[in-house]
Coordinates of N, CA and C in Angstrom, one line a residue:
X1 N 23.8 -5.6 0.3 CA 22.8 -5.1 1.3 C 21.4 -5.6 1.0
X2 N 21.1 -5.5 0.0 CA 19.6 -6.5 -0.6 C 19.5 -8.0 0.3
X3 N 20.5 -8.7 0.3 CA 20.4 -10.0 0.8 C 20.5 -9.8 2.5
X4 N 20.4 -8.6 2.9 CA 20.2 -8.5 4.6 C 18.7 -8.4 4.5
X5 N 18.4 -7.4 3.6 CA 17.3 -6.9 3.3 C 16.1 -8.5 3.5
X6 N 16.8 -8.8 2.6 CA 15.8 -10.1 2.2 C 15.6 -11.1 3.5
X7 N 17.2 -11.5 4.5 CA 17.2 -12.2 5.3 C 16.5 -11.4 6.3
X8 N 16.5 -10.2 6.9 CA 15.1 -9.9 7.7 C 14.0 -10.4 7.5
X9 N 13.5 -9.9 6.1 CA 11.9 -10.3 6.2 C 11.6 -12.0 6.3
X10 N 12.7 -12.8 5.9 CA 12.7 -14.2 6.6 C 12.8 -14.4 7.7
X11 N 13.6 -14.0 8.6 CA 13.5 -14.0 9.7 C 12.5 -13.4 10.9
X12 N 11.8 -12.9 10.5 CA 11.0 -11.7 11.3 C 9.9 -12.5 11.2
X13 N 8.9 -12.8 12.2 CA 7.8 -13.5 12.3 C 6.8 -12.3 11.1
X14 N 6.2 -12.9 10.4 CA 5.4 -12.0 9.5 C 4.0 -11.2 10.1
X15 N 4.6 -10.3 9.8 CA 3.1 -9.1 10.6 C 2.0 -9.0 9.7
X16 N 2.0 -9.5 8.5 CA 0.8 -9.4 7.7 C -0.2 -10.1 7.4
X17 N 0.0 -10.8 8.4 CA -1.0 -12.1 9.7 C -2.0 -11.0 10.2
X18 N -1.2 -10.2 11.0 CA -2.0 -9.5 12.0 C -0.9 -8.1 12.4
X19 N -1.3 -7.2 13.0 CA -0.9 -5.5 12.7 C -1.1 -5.5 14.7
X20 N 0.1 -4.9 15.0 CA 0.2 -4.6 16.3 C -0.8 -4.0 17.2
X21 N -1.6 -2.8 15.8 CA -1.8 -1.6 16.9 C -3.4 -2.4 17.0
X22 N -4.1 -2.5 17.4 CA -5.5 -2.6 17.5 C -6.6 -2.0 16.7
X23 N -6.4 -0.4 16.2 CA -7.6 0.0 15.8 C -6.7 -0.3 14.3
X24 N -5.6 -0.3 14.2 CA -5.2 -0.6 12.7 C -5.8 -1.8 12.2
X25 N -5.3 -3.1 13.5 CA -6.4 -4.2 13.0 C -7.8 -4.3 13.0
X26 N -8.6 -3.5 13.7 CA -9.6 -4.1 14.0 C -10.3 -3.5 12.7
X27 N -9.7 -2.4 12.1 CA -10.6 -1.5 10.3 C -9.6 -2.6 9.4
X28 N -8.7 -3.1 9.4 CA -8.1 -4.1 8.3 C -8.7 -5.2 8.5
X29 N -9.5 -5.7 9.7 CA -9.9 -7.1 9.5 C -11.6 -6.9 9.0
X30 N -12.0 -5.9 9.4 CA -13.1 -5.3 8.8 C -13.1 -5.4 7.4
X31 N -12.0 -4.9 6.9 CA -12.0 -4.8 5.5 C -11.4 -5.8 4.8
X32 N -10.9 -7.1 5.4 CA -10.7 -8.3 4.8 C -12.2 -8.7 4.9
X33 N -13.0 -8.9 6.0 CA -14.0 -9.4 5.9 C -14.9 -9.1 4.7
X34 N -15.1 -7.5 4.4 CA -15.7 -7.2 3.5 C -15.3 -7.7 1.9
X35 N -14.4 -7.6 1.6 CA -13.2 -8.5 0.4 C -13.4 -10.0 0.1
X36 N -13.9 -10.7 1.5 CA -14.0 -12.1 1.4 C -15.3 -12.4 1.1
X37 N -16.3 -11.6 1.5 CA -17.9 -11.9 1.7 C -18.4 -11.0 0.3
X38 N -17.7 -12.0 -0.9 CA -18.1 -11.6 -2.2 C -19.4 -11.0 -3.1
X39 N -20.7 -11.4 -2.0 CA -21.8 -11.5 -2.3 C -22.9 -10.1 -1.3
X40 N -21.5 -9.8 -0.8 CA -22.3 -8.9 0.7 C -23.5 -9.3 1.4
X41 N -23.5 -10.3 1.6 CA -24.6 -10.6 2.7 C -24.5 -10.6 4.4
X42 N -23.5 -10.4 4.2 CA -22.7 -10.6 5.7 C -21.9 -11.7 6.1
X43 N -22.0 -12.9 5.2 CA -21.4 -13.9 6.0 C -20.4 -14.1 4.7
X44 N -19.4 -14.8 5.2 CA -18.5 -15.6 4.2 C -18.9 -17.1 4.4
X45 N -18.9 -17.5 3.1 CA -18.9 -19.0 2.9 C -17.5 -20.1 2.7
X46 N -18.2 -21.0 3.1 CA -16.7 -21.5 2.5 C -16.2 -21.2 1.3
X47 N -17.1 -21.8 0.3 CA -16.9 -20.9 -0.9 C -15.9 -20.0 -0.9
X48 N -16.4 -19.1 -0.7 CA -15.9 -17.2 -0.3 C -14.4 -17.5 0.0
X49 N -14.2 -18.3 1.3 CA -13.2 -18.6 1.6 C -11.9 -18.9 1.1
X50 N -12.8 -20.3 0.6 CA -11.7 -20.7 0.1 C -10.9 -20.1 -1.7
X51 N -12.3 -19.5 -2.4 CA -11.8 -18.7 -3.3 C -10.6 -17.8 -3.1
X52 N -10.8 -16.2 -1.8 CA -10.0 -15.6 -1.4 C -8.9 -16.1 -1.4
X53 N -8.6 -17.0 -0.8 CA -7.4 -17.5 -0.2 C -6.7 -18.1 -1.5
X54 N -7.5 -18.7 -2.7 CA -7.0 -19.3 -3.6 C -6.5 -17.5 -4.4
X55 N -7.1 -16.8 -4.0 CA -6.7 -15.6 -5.2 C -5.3 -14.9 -4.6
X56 N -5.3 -15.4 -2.9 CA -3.8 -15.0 -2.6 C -2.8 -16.2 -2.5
X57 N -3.3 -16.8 -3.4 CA -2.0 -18.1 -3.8 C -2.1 -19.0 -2.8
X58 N -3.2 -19.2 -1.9 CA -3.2 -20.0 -0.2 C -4.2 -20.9 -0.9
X59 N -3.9 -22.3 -1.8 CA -4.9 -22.8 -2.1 C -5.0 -24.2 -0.8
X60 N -5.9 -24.0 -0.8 CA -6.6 -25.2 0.5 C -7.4 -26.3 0.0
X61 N -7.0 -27.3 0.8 CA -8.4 -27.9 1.0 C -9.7 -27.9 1.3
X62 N -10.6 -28.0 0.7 CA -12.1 -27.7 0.9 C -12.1 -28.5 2.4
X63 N -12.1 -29.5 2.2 CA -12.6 -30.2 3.4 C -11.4 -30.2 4.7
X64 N -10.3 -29.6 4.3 CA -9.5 -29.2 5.8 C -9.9 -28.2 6.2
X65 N -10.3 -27.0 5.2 CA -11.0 -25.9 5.8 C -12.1 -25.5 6.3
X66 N -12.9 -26.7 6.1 CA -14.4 -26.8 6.6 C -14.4 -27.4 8.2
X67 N -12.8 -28.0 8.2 CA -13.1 -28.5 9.1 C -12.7 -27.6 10.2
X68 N -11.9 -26.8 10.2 CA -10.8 -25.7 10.8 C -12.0 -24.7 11.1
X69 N -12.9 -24.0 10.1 CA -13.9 -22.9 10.2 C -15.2 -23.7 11.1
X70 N -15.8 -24.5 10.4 CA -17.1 -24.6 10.8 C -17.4 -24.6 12.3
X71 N -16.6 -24.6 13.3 CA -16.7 -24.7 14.7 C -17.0 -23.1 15.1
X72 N -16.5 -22.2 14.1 CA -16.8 -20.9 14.1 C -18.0 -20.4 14.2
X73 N -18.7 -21.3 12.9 CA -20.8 -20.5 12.4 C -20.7 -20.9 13.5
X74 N -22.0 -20.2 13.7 CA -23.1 -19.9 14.2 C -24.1 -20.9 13.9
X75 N -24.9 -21.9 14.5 CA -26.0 -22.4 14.2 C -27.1 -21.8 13.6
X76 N -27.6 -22.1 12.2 CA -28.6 -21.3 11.4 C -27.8 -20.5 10.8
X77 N -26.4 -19.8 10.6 CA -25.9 -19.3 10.1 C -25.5 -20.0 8.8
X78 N -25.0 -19.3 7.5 CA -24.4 -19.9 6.1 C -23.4 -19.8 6.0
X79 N -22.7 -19.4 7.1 CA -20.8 -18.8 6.9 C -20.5 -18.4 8.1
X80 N -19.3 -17.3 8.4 CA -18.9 -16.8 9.4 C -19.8 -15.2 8.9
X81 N -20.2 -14.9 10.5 CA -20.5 -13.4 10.4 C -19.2 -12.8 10.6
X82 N -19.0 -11.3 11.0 CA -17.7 -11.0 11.0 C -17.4 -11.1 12.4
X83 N -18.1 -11.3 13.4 CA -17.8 -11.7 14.9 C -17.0 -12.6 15.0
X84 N -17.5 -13.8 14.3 CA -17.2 -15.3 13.9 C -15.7 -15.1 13.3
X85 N -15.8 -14.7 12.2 CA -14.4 -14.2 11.4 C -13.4 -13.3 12.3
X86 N -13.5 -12.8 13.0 CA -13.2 -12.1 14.0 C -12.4 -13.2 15.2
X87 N -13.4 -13.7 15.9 CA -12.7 -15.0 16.6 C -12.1 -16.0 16.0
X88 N -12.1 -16.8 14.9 CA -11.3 -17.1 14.1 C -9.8 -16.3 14.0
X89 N -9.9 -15.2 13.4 CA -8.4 -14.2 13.6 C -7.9 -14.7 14.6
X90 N -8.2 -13.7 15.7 CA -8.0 -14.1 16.9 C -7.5 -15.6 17.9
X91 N -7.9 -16.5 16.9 CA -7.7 -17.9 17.9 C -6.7 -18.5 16.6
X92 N -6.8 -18.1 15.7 CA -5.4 -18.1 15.0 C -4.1 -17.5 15.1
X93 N -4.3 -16.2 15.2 CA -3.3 -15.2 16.1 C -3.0 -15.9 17.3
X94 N -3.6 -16.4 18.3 CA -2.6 -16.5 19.0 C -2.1 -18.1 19.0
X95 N -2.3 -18.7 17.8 CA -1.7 -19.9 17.6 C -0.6 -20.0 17.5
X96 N -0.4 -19.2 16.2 CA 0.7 -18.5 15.7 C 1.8 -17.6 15.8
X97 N 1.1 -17.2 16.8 CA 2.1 -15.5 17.3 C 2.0 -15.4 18.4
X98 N 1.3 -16.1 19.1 CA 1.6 -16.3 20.7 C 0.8 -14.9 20.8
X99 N -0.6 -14.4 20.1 CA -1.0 -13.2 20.7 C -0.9 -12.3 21.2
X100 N 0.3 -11.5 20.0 CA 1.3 -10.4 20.5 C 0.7 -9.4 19.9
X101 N -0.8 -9.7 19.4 CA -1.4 -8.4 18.2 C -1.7 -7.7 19.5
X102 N -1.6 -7.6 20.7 CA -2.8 -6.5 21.9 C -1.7 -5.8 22.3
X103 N -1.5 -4.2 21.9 CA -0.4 -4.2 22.6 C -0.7 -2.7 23.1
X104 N -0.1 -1.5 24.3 CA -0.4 -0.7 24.5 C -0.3 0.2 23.3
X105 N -1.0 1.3 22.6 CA -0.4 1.8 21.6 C 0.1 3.1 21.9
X106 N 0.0 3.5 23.4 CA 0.4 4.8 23.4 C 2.3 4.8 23.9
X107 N 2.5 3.2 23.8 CA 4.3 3.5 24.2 C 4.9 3.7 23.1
X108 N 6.3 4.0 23.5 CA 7.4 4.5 22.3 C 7.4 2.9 21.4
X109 N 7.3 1.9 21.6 CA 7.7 0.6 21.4 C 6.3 0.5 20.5
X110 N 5.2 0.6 20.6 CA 4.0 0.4 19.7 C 3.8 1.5 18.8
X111 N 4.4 2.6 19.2 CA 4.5 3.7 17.9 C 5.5 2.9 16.5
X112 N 6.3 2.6 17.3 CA 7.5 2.2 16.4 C 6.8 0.9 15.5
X113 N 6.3 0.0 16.1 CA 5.6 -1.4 15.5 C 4.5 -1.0 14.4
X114 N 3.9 -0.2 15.0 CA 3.1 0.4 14.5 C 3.2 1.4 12.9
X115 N 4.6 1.8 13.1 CA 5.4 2.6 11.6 C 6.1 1.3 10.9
X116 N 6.1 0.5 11.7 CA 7.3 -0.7 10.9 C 6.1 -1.6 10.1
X117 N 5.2 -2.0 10.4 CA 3.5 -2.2 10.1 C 2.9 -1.2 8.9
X118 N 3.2 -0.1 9.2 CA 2.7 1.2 8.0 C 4.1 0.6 6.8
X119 N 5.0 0.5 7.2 CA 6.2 0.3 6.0 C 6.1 -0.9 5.2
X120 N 5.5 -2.0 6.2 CA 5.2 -3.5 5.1 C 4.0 -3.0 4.5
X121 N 3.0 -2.4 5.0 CA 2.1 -2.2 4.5 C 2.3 -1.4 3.1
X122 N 3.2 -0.8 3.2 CA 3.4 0.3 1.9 C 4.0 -0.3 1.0
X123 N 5.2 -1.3 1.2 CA 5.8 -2.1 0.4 C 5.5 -3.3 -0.9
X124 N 3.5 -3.9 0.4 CA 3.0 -4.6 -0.6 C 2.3 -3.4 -1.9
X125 N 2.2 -2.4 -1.5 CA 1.7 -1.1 -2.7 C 2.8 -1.0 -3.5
X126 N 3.7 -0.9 -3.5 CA 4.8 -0.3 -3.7 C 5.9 -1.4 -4.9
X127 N 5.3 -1.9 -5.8 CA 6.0 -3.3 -6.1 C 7.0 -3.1 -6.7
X128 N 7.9 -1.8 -7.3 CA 9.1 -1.8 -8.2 C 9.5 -1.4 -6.8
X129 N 9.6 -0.8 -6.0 CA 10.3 -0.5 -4.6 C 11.0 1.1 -4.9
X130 N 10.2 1.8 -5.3 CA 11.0 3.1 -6.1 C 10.6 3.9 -4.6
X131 N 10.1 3.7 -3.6 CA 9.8 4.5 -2.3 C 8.3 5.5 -2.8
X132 N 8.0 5.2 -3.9 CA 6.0 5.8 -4.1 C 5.5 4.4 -4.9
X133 N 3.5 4.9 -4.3 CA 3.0 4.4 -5.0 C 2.3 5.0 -6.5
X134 N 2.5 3.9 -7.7 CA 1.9 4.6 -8.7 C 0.7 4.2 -8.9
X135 N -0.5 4.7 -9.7 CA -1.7 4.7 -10.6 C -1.8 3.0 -10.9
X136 N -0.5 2.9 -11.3 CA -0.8 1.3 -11.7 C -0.3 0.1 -10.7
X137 N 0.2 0.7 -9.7 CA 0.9 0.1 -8.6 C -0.1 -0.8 -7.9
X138 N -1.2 0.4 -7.7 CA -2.0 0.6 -7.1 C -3.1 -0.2 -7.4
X139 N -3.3 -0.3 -8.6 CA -4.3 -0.6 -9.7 C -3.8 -2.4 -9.6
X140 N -2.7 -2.6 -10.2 CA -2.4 -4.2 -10.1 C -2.7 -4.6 -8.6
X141 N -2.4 -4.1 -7.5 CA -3.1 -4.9 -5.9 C -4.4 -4.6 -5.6
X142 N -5.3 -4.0 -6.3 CA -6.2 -3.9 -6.5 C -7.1 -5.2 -7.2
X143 N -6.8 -5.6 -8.3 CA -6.7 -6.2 -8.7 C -6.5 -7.9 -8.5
X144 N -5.7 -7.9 -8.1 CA -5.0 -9.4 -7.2 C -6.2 -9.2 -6.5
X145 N -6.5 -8.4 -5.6 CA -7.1 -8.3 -4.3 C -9.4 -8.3 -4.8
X146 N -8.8 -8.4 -5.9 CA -10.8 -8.8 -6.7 C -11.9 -7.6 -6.5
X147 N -11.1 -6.4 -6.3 CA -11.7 -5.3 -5.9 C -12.0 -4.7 -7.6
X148 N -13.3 -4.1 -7.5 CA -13.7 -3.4 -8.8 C -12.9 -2.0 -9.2
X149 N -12.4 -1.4 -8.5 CA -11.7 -0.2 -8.2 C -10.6 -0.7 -9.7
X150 N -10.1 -1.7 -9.1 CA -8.8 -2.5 -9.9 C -9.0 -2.3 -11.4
X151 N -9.9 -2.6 -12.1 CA -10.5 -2.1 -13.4 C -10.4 -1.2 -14.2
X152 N -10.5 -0.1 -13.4 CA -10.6 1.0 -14.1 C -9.3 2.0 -13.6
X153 N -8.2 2.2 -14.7 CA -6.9 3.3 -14.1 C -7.9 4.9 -14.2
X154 N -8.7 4.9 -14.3 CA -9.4 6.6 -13.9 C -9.6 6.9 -12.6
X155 N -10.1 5.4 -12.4 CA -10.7 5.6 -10.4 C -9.7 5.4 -9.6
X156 N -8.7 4.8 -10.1 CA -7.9 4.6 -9.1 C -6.7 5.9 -9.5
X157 N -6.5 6.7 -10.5 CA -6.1 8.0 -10.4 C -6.7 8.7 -9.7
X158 N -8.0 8.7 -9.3 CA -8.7 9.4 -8.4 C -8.3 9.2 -6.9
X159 N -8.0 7.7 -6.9 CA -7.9 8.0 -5.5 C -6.4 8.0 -5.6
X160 N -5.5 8.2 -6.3 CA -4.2 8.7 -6.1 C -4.0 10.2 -5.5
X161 N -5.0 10.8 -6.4 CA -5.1 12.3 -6.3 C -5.4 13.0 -5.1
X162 N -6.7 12.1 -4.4 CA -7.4 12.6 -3.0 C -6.1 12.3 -2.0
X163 N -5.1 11.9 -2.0 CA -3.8 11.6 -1.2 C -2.4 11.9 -1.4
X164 N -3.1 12.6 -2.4 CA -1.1 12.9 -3.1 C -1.2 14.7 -2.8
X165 N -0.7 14.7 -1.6 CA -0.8 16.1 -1.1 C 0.2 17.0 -2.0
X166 N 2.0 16.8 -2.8 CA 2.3 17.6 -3.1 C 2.3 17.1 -4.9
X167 N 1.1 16.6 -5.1 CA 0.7 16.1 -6.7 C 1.6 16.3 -7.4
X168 N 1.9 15.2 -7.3 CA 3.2 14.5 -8.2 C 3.1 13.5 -8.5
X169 N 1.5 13.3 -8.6 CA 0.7 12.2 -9.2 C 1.3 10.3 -8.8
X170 N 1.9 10.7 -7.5 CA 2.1 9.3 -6.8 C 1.9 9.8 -5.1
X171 N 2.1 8.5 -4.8 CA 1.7 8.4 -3.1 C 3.4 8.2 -2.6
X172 N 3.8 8.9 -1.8 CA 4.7 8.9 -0.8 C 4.6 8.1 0.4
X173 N 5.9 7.8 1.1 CA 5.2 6.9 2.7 C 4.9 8.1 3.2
X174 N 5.0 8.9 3.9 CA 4.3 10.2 4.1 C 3.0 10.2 3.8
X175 N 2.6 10.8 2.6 CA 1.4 10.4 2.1 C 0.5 9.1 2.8
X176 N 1.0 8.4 2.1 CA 0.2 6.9 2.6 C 0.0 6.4 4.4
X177 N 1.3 6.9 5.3 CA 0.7 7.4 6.6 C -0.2 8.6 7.0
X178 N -0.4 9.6 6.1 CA -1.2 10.3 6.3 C -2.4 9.7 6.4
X179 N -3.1 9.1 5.1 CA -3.9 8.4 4.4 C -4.5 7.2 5.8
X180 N -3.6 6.7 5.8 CA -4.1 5.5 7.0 C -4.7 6.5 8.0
X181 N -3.4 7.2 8.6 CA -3.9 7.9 10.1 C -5.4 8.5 10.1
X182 N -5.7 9.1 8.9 CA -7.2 10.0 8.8 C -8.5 8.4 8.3
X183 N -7.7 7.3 7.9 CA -8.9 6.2 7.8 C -8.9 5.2 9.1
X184 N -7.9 5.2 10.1 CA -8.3 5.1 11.3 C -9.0 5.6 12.9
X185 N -9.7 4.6 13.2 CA -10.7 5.5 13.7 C -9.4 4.8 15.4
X186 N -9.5 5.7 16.4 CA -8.3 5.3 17.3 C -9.6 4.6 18.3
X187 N -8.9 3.7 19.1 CA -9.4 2.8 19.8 C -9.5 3.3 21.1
X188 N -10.5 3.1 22.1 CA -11.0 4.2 23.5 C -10.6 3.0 24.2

């Protein structure tokens, strides 16, 4: 059964490109942007870029990448703003995926994409696959991901705690759709 398992997620165009529902994407690209723009100034640099990508194993070429982004800045700008980063997604999305990320969210069919999206998402938390996340689960993709949080197992028991409704000192998918639903703001 593992090796059906396995042959799905090869076969299935990869959603962690981009997230069906809209307002899921539009706070996760938000918060890639903020992840990549290491310096908080607002822009990402190539730099920035190309680091990121090297910290998720996507090592690039400096100068293929410069050449792919820079059509993006802004004149007078030192990077992409998140507008910029933003159309970038987008003109890559539909490279890719034939721009399937827009989709209604109130049908039975984008609820579902939308839970199937919450379940990869839980999975990359989730790394022994025991169906919770732990303190350290949490803590190691924290980590990968160059966030300060990652550092310290107290803070990140903290935010275990503010989500773990029946404290049992891990995150459930339950839980962790809770968690999302109340950090998404829904789209008008």
């Amino acid at each position: 059964m593992e090796s059906n398992g396995e042959n799905n997620k090869v076969e299935r165009q990869s959603s962690s490109f981009r997230l069906r529902s809209p307002s899921l994407n539009a706070l996760r690209l938000q918060r890639i942007f903020d992840l990549f723009d290491k310096n908080g100034d607002g822009f990402i640099t190539l730099d920035e870029l190309n680091q990121a990508l090297s910290r998720l194993g996507l090592d690039a070429d400096l100068s293929d990448l410069k050449s792919t982004v820079e059509s993006y800045i802004q004149p007078g700008n030192t990077g992409l703003d998140f507008d910029d980063f933003s159309s970038l997604h987008k003109t890559l999305d539909e490279s890719f995926f034939g721009g399937a990320g827009d989709c209604d969210e109130s049908s039975p069919e984008s609820a579902a994409a939308e839970e199937a999206d919450l379940a990869e998402a839980f999975k990359v938390f989730d790394e022994n696959g025991d169906g919770f996340i732990s303190a350290r689960e949490l803590q190691a993709v924290l980590k990968k991901l160059g966030l300060p949080e990652g550092g310290e197992l107290e803070r990140v028991e903290k935010m275990i705690v503010s989500v773990d409704r029946n404290q049992d000192g891990r995150v459930d998918f339950f839980e962790f759709k809770n968690m999302m639903r109340i950090v998404v703001i829904p789209s008008s």
